[in-house]
CSV table of C-alpha atoms in Angstrom, one decimal:
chain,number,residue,atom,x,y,z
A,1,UNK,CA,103.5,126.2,79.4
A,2,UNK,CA,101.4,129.2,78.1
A,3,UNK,CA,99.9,129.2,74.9
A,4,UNK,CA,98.6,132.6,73.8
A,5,UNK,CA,96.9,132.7,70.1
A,6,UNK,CA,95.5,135.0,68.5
A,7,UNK,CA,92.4,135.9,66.4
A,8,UNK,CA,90.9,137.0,62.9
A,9,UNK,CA,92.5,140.1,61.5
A,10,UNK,CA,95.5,139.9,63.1
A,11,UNK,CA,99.3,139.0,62.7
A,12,UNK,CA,99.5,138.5,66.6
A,13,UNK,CA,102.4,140.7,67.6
A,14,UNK,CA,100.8,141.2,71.0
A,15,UNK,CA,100.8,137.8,71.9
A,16,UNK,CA,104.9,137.9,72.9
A,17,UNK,CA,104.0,140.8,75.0
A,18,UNK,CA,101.5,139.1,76.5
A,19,UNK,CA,104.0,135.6,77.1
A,20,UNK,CA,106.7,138.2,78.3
A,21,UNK,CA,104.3,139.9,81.5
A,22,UNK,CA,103.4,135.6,81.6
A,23,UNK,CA,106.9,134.8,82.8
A,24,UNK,CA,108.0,137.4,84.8
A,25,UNK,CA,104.5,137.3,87.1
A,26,UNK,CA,105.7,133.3,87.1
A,27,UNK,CA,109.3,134.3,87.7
A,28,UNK,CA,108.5,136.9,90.6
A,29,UNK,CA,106.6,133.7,92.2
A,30,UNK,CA,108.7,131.6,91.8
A,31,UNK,CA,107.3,129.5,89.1
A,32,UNK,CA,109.0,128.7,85.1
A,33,UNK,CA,106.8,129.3,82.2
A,34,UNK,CA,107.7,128.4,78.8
A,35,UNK,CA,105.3,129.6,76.2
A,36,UNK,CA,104.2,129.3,72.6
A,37,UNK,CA,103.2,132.3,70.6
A,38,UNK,CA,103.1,130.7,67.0
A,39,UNK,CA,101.1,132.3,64.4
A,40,UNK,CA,98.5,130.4,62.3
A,41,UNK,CA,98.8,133.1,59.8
A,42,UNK,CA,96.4,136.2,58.4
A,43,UNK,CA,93.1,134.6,58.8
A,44,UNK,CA,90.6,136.9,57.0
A,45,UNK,CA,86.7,136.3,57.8
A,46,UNK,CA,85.6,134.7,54.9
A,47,UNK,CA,88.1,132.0,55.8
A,48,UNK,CA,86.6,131.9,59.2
A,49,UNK,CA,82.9,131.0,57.7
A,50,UNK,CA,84.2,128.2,55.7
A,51,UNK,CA,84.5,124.6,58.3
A,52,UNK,CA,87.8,123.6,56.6
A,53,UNK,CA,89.3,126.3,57.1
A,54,UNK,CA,89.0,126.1,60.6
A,55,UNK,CA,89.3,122.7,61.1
A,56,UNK,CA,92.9,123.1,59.6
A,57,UNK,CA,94.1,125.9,62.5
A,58,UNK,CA,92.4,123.4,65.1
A,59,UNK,CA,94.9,121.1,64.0
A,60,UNK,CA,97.5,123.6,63.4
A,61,UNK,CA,96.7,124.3,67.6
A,62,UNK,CA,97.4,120.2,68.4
A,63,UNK,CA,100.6,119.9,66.2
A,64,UNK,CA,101.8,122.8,68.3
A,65,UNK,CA,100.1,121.2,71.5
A,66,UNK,CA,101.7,117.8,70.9
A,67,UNK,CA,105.3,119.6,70.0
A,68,UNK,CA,105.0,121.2,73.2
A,69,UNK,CA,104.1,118.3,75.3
A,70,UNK,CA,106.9,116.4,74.3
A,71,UNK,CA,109.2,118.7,75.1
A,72,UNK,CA,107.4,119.4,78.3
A,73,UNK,CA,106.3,116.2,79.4
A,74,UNK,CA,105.6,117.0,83.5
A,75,UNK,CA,103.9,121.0,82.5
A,76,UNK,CA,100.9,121.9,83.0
A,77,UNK,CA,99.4,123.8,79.8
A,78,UNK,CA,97.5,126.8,80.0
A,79,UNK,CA,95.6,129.2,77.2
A,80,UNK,CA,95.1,132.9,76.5
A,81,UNK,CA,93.1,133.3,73.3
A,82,UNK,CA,91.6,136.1,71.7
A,83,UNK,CA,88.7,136.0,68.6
A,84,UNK,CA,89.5,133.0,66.4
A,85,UNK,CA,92.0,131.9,68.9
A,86,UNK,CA,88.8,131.2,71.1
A,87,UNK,CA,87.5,128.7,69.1
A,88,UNK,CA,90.7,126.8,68.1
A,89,UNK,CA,90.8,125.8,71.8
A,90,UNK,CA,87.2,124.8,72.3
A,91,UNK,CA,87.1,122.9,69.0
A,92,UNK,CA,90.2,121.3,70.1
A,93,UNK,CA,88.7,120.7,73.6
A,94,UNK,CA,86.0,118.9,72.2
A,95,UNK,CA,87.8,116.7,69.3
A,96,UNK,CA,90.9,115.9,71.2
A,97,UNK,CA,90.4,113.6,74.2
A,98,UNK,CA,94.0,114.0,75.6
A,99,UNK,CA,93.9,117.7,75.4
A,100,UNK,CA,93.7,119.5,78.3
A,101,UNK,CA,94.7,123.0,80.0
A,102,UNK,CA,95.0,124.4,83.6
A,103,UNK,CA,94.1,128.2,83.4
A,104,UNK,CA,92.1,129.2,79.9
A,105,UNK,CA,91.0,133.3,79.6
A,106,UNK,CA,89.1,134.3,76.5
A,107,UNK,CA,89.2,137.4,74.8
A,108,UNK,CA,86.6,138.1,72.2
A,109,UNK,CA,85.5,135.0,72.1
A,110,UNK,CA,83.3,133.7,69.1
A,111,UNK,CA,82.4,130.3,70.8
A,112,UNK,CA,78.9,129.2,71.3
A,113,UNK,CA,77.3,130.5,74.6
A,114,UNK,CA,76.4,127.4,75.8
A,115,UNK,CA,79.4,125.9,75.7
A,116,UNK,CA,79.7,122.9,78.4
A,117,UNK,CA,82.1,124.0,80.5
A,118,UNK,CA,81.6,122.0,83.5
A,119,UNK,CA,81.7,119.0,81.2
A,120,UNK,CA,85.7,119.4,80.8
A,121,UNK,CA,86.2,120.9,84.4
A,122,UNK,CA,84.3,117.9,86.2
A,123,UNK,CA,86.8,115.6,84.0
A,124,UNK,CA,90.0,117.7,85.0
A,125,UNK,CA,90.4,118.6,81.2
A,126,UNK,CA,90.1,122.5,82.6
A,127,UNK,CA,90.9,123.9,85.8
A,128,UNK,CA,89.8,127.9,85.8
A,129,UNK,CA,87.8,129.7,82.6
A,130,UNK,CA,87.8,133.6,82.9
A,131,UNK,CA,85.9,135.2,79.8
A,132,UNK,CA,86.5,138.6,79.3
A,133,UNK,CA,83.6,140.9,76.9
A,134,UNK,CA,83.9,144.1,75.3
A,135,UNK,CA,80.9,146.4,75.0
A,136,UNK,CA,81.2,147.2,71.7
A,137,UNK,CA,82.7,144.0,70.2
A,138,UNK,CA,80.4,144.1,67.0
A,139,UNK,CA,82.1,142.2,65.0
A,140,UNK,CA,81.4,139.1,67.3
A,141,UNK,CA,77.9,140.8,67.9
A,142,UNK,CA,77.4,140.9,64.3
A,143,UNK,CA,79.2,137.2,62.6
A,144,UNK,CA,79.6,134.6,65.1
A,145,UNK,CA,76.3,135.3,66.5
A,146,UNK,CA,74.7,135.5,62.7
A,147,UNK,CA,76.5,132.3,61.7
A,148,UNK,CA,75.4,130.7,64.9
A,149,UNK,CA,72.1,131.3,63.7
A,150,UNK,CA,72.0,129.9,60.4
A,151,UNK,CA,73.5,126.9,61.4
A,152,UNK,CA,77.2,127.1,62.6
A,153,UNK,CA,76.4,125.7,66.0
A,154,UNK,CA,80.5,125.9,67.0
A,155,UNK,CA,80.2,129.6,66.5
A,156,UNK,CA,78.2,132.2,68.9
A,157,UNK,CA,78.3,135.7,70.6
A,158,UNK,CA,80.1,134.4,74.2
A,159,UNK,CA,82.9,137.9,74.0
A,160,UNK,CA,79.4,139.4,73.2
A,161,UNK,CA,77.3,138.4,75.5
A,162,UNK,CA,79.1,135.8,77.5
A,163,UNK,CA,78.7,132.3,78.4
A,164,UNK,CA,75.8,131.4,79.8
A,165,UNK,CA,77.1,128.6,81.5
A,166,UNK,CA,80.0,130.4,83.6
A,167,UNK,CA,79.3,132.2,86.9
A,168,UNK,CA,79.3,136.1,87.0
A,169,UNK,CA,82.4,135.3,88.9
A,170,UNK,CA,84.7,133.3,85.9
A,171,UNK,CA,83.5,136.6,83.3
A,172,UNK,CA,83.8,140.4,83.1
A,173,UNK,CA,80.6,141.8,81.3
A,174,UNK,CA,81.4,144.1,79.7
A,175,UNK,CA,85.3,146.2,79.5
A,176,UNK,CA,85.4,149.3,77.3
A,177,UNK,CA,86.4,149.0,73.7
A,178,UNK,CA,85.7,147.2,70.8
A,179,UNK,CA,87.0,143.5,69.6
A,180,UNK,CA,90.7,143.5,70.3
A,181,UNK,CA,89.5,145.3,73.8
A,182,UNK,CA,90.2,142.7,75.9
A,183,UNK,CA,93.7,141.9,75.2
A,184,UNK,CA,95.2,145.3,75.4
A,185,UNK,CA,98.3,146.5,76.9
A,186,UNK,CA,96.2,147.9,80.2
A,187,UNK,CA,94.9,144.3,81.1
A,188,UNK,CA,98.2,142.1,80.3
A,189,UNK,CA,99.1,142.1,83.8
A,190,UNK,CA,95.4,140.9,84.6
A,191,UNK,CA,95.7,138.0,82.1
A,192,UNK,CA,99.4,137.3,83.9
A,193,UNK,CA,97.8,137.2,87.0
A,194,UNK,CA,94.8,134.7,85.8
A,195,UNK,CA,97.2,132.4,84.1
A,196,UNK,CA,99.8,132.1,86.8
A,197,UNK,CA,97.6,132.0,90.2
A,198,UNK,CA,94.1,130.7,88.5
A,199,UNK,CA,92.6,134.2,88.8
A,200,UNK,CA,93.4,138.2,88.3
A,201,UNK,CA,94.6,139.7,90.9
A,202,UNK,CA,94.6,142.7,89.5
A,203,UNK,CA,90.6,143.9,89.2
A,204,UNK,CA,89.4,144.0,85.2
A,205,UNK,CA,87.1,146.9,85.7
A,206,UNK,CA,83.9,147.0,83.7
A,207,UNK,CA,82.6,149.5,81.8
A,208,UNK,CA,80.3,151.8,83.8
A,209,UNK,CA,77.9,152.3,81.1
A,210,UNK,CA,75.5,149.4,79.9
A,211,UNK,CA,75.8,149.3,76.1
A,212,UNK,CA,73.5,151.4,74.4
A,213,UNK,CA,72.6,148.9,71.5
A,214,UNK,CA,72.3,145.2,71.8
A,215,UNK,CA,72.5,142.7,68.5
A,216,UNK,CA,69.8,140.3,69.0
A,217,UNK,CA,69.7,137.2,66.6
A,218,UNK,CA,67.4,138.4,64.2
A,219,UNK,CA,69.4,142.0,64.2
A,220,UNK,CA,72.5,140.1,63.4
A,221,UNK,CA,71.4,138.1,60.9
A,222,UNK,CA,69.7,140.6,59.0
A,223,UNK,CA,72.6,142.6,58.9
A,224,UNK,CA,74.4,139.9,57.4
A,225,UNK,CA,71.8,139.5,54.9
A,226,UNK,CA,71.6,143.1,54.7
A,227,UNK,CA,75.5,142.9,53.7
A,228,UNK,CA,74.7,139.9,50.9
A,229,UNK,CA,72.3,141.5,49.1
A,230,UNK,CA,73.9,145.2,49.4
A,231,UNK,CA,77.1,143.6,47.7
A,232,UNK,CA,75.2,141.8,45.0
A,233,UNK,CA,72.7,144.8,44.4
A,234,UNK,CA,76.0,147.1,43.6
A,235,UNK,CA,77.1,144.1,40.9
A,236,UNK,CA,73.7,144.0,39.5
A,237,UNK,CA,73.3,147.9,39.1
A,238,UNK,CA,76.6,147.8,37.1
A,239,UNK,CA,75.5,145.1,34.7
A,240,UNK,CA,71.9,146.6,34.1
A,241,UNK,CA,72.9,150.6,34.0
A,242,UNK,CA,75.7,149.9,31.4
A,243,UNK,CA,73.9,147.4,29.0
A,244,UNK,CA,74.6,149.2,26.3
A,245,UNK,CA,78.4,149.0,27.3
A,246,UNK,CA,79.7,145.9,26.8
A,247,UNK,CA,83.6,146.2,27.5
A,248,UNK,CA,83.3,149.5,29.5
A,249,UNK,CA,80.6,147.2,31.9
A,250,UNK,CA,82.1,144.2,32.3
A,251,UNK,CA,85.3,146.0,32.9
A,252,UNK,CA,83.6,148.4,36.1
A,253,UNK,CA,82.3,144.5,36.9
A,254,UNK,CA,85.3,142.7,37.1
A,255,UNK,CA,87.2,146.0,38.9
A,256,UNK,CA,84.2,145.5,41.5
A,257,UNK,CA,84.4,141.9,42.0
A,258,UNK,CA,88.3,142.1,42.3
A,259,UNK,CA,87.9,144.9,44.9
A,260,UNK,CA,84.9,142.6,46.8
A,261,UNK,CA,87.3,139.5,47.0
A,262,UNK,CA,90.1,141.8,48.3
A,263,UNK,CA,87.9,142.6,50.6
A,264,UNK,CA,86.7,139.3,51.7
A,265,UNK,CA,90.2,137.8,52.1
A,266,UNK,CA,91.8,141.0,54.3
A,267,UNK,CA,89.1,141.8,56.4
C-alpha cells in the first residue's frame, strides 16, 4: 500500500499518476500495490500557519491510514508526499505510535531539519527516507523556514535545505525547479523505483549550478515581516489619503480587505 499526498496549493491530480508508474514498477516485479490518493482538499497558506488546521489533515492522514489497514491487514505501507503532505506524515509519525511506513520520499518538504529520523528507523517505524530539494523552492525557503523561526518548531526548510540528520546518500540537494519540482512527470519513475525496491534506480540528477541566493533565517523572516507590514501600510494609506472621504474610503478599504483575504485563502 502506497500513499501519495499532496501539498499546499494544490488539488493533487498528479498524485494518481504517480500511484499509476507505483503499480506497474510493482507489477513488472512481481509485487501488488494498492494505493490511496485521497485529497484533503484546497489547503491555502494561511490555513497552513494556523495548528488546528493542520492538526485536522493529520488526522484526516490516520482515518485514511486506519481505513487502509483494515482492509490491508498483512501490507506494508509506504509514503510519497509532497509540501504539506510532508508534514502530515511526520506529525503523524510522531503522535501516532502504531503508525508506521516502509519506503517514505519527500518532495518539498516543510518539515523541521532536524527531524529524528533514526529515532523511528532504529524502532522499525521507517525503513528507507529519500528527501528530494529543489533549488529554487522559495516558498519553503521563505514560510516554513520563517515560521520555524518564530516559533513553529514542526515546520522548517528540509525541501530547502534538507535534513540535516539524513546522509548525502537518502537526499538529492538540489533538482532544478521551483516547489512542485520534485514531483514532476520526469522523476515519477524515480519515486516508483524508491517506493518499490527502497531506493531509485533511476539517477535523480542534481542541478549543476549551486543556487545563486540562499534564504537564511533572518532573510526569511524579514521577508515575512516585510509582507505584514507592506499589506497593512497599503490599508493604512487608504484610510489616511481619503479622510475626507468617508464612503468613497471605506468602500476602496473594504474592496482591499476582500481582495487580501482572497488572497490569503487561494494562495
Amino acid at each position: 500500500m502506497v500513499f501519495v499526498i499532496h501539498g499546499i496549493r494544490d488539488e493533487g491530480f498528479w498524485t494518481h499518476k504517480v500511484a499509476q508508474r507505483v503499480v506497474k514498477e510493482g507489477r513488472d516485479n512481481g509485487r501488488r500495490f494498492e494505493t490511496e490518493t485521497s485529497s484533503y482538499g484546497y489547503f491555502p497558506l494561511l490555513h497552513f500557519t494556523l495548528p488546528a488546521y493542520r492538526r485536522a489533515k493529520v488526522e484526516w492522514l490516520m482515518e485514511q491510514y486506519t481505513e487502509n489497514l483494515a482492509r490491508y491487514p498483512n501490507a506494508d505501507f509506504s509514503f510519497v508526499g509532497h509540501s504539506n503532505g510532508t508534514y502530515l506524515m511526520a506529525k503523524a509519525l510522531k503522535d501516532y505510535p502504531a503508525c508506521k511506513f516502509k519506503n517514505v520520499l519527500f518532495a518539498g518538504s516543510v518539515v523541521n531539519r532536524k527531524y529524528n529520523w533514526a529515532d523511528f528507523q532504529q524502532s522499525s517505524r521507517i525503513d528507507n527516507v529519500f528527501n528530494v530539494v529543489a533549488t529554487s523552492d522559495w516558498v519553503v525557503g521563505i514560510f516554513p523556514k520563517a515560521f520555524h523561526v518564530l516559533g513553529f518548531r514542526d515546520l522548517g526548510s528540509a525541501g530547502y535545505d534538507g535534513f540535516n540528520t539524513l546522509a548525502p546518500a537518502n537526499q538529492v540537494i538540489s533538482i532544478p525547479g521551483g516547489h512542485g519540482a520534485g514531483v514532476e512527470e520526469q522523476y515519477w519513475t524515480s519515486i516508483a523505483e524508491f517506493i518499490v525496491h527502497g531506493q531509485p534506480r533511476t539517477q535523480i540528477v542534481p542541478d549543476p549550478n549551486p543556487r545563486k541566493f540562499v534564504f537564511k533565517s533572518w532573510i526569511s523572516v524579514s521577508l515575512l515581516i516585510l509582507i505584514v507590514l507592506l499589506t497593512l501600510g497599503i490599508a493604512c494609506t487608504i484610510w489616511y489619503l481619503l479622510a475626507g472621504h468617508g464612503e468613497i474610503r471605506m468602500l476602496l478599504l473594504v474592496l482591499y480587505l476582500v481582495l487580501v483575504w482572497k488572497v490569503l485563502t487561494r494562495f
